[in-house]
Coordinates of C-alpha atoms and ligand atoms in Angstrom, one line a residue:
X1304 CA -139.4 62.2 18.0
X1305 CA -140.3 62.5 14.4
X1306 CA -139.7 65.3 12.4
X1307 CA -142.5 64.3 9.7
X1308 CA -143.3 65.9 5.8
X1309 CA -146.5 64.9 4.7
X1310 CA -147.4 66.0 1.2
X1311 CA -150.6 66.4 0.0
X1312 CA -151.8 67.1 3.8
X1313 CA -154.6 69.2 2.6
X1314 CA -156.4 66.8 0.6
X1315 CA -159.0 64.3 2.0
X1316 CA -156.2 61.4 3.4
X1317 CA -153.8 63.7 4.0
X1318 CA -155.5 66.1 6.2
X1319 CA -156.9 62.7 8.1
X1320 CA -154.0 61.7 8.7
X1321 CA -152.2 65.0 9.8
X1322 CA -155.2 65.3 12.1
X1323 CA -154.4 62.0 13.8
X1324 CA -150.6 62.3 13.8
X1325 CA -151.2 65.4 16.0
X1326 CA -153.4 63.9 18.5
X1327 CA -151.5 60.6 18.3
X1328 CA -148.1 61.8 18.2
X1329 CA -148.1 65.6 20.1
X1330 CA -144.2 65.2 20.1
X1331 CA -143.2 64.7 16.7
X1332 CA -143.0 67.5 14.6
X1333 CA -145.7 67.7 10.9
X1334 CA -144.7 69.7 7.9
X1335 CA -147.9 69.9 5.4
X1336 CA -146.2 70.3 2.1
X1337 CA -149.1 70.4 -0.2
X1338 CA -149.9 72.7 -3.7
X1339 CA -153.5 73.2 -3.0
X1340 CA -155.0 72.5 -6.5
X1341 CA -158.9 72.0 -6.7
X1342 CA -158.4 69.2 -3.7
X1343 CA -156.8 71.0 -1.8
X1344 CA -158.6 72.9 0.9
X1345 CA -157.6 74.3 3.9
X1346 CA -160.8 74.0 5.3
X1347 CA -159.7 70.7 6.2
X1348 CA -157.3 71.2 8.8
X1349 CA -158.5 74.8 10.1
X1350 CA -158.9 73.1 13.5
X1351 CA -155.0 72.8 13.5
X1352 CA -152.9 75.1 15.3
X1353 CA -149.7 76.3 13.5
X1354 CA -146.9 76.1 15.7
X1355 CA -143.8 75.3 16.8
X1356 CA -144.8 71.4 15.5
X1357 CA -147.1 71.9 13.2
X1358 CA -146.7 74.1 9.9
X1359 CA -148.2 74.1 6.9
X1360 CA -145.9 75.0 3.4
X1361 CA -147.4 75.7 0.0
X1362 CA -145.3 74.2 -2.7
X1363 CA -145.3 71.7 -5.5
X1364 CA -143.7 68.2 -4.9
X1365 CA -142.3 68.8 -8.8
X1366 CA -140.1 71.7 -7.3
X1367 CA -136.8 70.3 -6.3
X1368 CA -135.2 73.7 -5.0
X1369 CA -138.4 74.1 -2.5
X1370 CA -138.7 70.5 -1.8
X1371 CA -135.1 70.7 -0.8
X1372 CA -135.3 73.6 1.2
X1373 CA -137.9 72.0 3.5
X1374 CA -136.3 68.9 3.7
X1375 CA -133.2 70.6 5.1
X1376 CA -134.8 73.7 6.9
X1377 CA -137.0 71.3 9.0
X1378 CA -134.4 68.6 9.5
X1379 CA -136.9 66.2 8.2
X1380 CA -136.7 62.0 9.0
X1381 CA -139.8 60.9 7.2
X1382 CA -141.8 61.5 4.6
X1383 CA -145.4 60.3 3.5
X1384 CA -146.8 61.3 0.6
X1385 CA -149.7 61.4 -0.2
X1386 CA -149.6 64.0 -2.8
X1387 CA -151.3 63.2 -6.1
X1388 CA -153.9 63.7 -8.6
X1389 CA -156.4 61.4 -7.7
X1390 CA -159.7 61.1 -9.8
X1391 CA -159.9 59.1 -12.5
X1392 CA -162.4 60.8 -14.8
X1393 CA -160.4 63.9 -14.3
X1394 CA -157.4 61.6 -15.7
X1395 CA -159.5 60.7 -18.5
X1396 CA -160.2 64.0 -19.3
X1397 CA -157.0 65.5 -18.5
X1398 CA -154.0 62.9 -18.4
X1399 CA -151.1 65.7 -18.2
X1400 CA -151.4 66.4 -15.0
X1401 CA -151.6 63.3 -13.2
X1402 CA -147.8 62.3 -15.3
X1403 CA -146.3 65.8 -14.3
X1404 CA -147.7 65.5 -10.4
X1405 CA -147.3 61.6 -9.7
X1406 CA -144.5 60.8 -11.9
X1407 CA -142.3 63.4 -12.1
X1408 CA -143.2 64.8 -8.8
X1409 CA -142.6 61.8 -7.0
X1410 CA -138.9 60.7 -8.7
X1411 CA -138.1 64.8 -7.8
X1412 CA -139.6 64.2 -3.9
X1413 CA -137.6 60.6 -4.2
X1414 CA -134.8 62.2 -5.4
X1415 CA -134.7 65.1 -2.9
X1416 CA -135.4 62.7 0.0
X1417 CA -132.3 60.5 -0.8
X1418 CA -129.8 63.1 -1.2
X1419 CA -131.4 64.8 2.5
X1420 CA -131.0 61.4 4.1
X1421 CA -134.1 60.7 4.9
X1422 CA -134.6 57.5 7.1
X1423 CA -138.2 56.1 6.4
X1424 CA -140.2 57.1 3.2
X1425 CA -143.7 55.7 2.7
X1426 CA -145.0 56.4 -0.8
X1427 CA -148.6 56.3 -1.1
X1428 CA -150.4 53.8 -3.8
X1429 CA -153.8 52.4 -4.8
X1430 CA -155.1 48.8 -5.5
X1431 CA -155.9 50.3 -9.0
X1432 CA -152.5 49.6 -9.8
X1433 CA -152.9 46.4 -10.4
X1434 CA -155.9 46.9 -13.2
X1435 CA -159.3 44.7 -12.7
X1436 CA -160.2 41.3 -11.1
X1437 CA -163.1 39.3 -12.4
X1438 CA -165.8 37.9 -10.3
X1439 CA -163.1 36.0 -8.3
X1440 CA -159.6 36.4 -6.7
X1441 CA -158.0 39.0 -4.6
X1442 CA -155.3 41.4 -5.3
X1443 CA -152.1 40.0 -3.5
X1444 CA -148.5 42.2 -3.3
X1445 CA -146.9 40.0 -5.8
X1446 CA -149.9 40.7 -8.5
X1447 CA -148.3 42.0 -11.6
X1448 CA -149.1 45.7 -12.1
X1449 CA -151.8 46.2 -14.8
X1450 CA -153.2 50.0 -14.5
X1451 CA -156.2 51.0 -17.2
X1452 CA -156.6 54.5 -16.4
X1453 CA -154.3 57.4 -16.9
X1454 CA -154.5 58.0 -13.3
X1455 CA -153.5 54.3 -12.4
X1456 CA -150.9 54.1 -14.9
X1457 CA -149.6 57.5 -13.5
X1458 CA -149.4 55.9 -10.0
X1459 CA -147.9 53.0 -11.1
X1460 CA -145.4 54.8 -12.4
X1461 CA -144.6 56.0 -9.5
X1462 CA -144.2 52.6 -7.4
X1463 CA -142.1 51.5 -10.1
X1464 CA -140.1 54.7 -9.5
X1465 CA -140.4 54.1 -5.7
X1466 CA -139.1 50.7 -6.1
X1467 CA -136.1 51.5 -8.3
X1468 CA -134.7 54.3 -5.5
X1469 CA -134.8 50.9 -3.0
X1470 CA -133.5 48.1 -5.7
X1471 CA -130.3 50.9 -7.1
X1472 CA -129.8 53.0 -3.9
X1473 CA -131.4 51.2 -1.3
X1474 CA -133.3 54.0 -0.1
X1475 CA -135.7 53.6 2.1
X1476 CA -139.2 53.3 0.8
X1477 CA -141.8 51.6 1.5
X1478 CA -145.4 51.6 -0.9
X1479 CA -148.8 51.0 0.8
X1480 CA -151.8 49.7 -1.5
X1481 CA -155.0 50.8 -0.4
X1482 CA -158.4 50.1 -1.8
X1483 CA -161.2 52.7 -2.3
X1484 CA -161.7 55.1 0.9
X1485 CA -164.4 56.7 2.2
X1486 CA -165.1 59.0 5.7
X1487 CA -165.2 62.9 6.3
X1488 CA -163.4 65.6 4.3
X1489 CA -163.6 63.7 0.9
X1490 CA -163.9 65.9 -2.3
X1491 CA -167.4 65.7 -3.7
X1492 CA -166.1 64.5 -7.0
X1493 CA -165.7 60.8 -5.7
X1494 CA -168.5 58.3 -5.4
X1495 CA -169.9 58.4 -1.9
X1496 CA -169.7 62.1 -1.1
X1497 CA -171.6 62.9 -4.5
X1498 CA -174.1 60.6 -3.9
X1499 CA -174.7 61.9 -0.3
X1500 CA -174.1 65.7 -1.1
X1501 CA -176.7 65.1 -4.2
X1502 CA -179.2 63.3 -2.5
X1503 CA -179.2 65.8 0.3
X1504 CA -179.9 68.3 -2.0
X1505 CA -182.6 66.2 -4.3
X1506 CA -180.7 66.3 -7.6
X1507 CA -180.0 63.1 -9.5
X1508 CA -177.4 60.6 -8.4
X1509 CA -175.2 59.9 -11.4
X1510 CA -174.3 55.5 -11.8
X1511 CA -171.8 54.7 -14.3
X1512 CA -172.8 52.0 -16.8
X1513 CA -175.0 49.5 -15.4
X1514 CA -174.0 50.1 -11.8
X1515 CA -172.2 46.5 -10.7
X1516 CA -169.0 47.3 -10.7
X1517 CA -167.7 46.1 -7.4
X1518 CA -165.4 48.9 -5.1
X1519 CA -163.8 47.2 -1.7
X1520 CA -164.4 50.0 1.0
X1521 CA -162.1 51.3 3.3
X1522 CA -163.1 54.0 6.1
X1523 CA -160.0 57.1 6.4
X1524 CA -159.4 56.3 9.5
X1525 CA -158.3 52.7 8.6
X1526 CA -156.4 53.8 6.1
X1527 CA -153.9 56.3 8.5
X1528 CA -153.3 53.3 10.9
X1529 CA -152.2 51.1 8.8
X1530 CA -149.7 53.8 7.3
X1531 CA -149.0 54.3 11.1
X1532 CA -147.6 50.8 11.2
X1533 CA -145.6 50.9 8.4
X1534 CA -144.0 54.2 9.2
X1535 CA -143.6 52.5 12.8
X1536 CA -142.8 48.9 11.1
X1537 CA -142.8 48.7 7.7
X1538 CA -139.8 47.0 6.2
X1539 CA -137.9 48.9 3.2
X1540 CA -138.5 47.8 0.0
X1541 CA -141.5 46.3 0.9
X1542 CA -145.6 46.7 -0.4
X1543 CA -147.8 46.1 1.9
X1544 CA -151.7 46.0 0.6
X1545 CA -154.4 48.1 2.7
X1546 CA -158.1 46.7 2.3
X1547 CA -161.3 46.2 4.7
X1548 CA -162.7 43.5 2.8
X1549 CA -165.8 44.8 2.3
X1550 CA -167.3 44.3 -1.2
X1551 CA -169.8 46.7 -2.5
X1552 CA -171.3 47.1 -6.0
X1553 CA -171.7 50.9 -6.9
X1554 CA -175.3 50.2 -6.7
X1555 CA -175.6 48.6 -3.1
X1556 CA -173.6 51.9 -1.8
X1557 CA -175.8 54.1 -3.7
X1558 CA -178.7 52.3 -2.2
X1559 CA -177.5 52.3 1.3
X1560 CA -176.5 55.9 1.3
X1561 CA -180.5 56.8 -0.2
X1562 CA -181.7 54.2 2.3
X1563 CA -179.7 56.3 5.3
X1564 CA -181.2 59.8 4.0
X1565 CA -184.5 58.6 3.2
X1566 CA -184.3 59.7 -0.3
X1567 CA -186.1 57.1 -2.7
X1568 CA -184.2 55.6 -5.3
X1569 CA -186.1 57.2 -8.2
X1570 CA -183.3 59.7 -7.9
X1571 CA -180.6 57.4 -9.4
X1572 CA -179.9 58.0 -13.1
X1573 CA -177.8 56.0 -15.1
X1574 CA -175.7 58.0 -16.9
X1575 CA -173.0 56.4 -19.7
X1576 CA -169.7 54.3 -18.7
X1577 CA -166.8 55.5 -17.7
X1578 CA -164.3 54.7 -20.4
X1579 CA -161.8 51.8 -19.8
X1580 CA -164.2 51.5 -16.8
X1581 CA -162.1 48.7 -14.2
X1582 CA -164.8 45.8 -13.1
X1583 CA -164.0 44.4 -9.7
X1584 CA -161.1 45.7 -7.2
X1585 CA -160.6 43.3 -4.3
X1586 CA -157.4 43.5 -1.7
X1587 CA -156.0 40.6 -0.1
X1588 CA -154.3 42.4 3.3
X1589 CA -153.4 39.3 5.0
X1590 CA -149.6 40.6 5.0
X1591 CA -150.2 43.8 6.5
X1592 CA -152.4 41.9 9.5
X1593 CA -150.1 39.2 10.3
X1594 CA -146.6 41.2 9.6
X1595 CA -147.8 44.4 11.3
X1596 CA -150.8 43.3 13.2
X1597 CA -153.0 46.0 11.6
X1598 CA -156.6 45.6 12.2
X1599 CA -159.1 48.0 10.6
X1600 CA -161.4 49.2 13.4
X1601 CA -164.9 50.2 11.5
X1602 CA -167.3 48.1 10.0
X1603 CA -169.2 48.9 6.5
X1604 CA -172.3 49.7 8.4
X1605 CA -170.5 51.5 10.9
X1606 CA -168.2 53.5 8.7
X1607 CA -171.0 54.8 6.6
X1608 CA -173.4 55.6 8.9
X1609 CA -170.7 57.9 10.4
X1610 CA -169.5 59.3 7.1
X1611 CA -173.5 60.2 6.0
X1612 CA -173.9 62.1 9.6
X1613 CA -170.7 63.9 8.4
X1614 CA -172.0 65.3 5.4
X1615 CA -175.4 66.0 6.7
X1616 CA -173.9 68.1 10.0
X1617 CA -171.2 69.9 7.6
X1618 CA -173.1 71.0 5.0
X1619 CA -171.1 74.4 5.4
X1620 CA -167.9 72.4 4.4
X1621 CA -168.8 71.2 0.9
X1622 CA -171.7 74.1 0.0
X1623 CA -168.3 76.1 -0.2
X1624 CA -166.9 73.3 -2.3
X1625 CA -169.5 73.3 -4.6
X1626 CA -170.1 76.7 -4.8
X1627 CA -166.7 77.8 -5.1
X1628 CA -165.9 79.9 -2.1
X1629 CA -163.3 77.9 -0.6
X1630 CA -160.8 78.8 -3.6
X1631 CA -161.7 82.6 -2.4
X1632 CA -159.7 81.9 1.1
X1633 CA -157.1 83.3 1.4
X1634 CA -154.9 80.1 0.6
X1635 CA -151.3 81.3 1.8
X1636 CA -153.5 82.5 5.0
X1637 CA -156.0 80.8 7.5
X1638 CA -158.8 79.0 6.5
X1639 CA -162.0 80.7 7.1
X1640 CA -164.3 77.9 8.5
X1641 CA -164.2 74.9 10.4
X1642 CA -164.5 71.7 9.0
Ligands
LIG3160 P1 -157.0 64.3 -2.9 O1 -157.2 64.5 -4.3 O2 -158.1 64.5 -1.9 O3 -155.8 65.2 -2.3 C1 -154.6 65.3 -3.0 C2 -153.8 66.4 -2.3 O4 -152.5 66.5 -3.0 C3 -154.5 67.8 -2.4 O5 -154.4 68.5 -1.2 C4 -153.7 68.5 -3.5 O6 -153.6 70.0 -3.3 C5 -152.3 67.9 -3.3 N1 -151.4 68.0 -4.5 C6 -151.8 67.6 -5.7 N2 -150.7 67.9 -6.6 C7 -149.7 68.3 -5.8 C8 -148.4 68.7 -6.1 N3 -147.9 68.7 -7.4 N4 -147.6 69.1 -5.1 C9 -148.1 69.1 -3.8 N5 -149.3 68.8 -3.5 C10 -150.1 68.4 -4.5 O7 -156.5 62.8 -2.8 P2 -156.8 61.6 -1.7 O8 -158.0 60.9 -2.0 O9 -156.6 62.2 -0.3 O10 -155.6 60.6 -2.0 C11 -154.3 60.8 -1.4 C12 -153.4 59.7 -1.9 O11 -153.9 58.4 -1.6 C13 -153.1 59.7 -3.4 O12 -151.8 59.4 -3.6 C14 -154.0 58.6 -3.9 O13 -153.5 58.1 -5.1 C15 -154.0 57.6 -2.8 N6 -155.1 56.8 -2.6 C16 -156.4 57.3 -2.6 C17 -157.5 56.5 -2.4 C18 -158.9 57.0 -2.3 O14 -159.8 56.2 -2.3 N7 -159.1 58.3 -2.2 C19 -157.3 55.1 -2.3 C20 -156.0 54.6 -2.4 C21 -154.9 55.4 -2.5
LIG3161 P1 -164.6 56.8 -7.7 O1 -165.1 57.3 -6.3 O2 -164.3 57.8 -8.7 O3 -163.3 56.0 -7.3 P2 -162.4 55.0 -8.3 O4 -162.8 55.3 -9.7 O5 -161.0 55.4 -8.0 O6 -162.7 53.6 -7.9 O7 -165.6 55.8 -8.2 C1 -166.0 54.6 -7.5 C2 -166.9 53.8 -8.4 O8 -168.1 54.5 -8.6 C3 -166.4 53.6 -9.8 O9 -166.8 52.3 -10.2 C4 -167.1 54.6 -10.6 C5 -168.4 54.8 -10.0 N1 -169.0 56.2 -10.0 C6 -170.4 56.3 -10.3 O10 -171.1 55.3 -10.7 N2 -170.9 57.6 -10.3 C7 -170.2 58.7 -9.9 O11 -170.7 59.8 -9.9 C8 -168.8 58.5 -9.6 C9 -168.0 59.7 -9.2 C10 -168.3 57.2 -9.6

């Protein structure tokens, strides 16, 4: 039996994967250690019971005395963290934040973690890390690290960190490299939920640049089993890279997603490039299948069918994004609305 802290359990993986853990893993016991910025809603999980092996903790991964306190009050064995800023135009915009929160934060939750004893650590990465493939190739583990945004840089800081607790202390970390997700519960800033939560409502669906840079799509729930394996398997010290290889330019998505709503494509409006604006991300996850045996379950087609009916039968759950209600809940008390 586990006893589990998951940062950043409120945001769109997190509260996936605390979902899952909990119907997967009844026995072991989930601390949701998460700050609840802007993407952080506790809408997301307010089908969870609190209980006896479930609680939820507001705090800030940069605060050693509280992340300390947790780790010892709950007698915790593993941590996952997925705590982060995670949009890159915000990290264009705003660069602070994302050094303070996955920089800092992390070495302080590292840090923390060792001196606890905790047995298994997974740290939580992107693909972006390693900065932007042309039309060929793959991203491979052993791809030097090459980040163009503020956020990527930010998170490679972190794996550097990560790696530097296992290569001086031997701590055990492990770092999982996932490409671009998608699925329910994703913050209407990102890609696929603006496009569906725009369309639905008729308003123009924003392209950056000329609309061919090329994501590789990964559905949520692929994502959480493989971190399932490498909690269960992972070796520390190791990276393992996440991907679905499935290839999509910005516009094909866009187009699918209209295509599913039956919105016409005169909606589409391209608007100016994202600075520093990465080309082509592409994972090679042959380690992770053949070392682990991980196997993603959905399909493109399937995945995003599911993730448009999503949007289109929880309308209630971003309309209070959007409008700004879901800040008004009480956030140190129960979420208001279900998911
Ligand atoms: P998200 O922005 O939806 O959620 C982040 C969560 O972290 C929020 O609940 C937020 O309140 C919390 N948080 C932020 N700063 C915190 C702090 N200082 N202390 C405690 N909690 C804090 O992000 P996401 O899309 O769910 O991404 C989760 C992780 O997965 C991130 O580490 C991200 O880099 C990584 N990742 C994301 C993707 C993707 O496509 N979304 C792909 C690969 C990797
Ligand atoms: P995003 O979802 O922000 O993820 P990331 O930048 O981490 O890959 O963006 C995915 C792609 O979609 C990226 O190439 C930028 C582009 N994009 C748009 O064209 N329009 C948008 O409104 C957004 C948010 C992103």
């Amino acid at each position: 039996m586990r006893r589990m802290l998951v940062t950043g359990g409120m945001g769109f993986i997190g509260s996936n994967f605390v979902r899952y853990w909990r119907e997967r893993h009844p026995e072991d016991t989930v601390v949701n250690y998460d700050l609840l910025t802007y993407a952080g809603n506790r809408n997301n999980v307010a089908d969870l019971e609190e209980g006896p092996r479930y609680r939820f903790v507001r705090g800030d991964i940069a605060d050693a005395r509280q992340v300390g306190q947790v780790l010892a009050e709950e007698r915790i064995d593993t941590v996952v963290h997925f705590a982060a800023e995670s949009h890159v135009d915000r990290s264009i915009a705003e660069p602070q934040s994302f050094v303070g929160t996955n920089v800092l934060g992390t070495q302080i939750l590292l840090e923390a973690a060792r001196r606890h004893g905790v047995a298994r650590f997974v740290h939580i990465s992107t693909d972006e890390v390693y900065g932007t493939l042309g039309p060929e190739g793959l991203f491979s583990e052993s791809t030097p690290l090459a980040p163009n945004s503020p956020y990527s840089a930010s998170k490679a800081g972190a794996d550097l960190l990560a790696r530097a607790y296992f290569e001086t202390y031997r701590f055990p970390v492990m770092i999982t490299r996932c490409s671009n997700n998608y699925g329910p519960y994703q913050f209407p800033e990102k890609l696929i939920p603006t496009v569906i939560t725009r369309a639905l409502r008729d308003q123009p669906v924003p392209v950056y640049g000329d609309g061919l840079n090329v994501r590789d799509w990964l559905h949520v729930h692929d994502h959480i089993t493989a971190v399932e394996r490498v909690i269960e398997a992972g070796i520390p010290g190791e990276v393992y890279n996440i991907g679905g290889s499935n290839e999509r330019t910005n516009l094909q998505i866009v187009h699918r997603i209209l295509q599913e709503l039956g919105k016409p494509f005169s909606l589409i409006e391209f608007v100016p490039d994202r600075l520093g604006h990465d080309r082509r991300y592409a994972i090679d996850s042959a380690k992770i299948r053949s070392q682990l045996g991980w196997n993603p379950l959905y399909t493109f087609e399937e995945g995003i069918v599911q993730t448009v009916n999503w949007y289109v039968s929880h309308a209630e759950w971003w309309q209070s994004i959007l409008d700004g209600t879901y800040r008004r809940i009480d956030q140190a008390g129960r979420g208001g609305q279900s998911g």
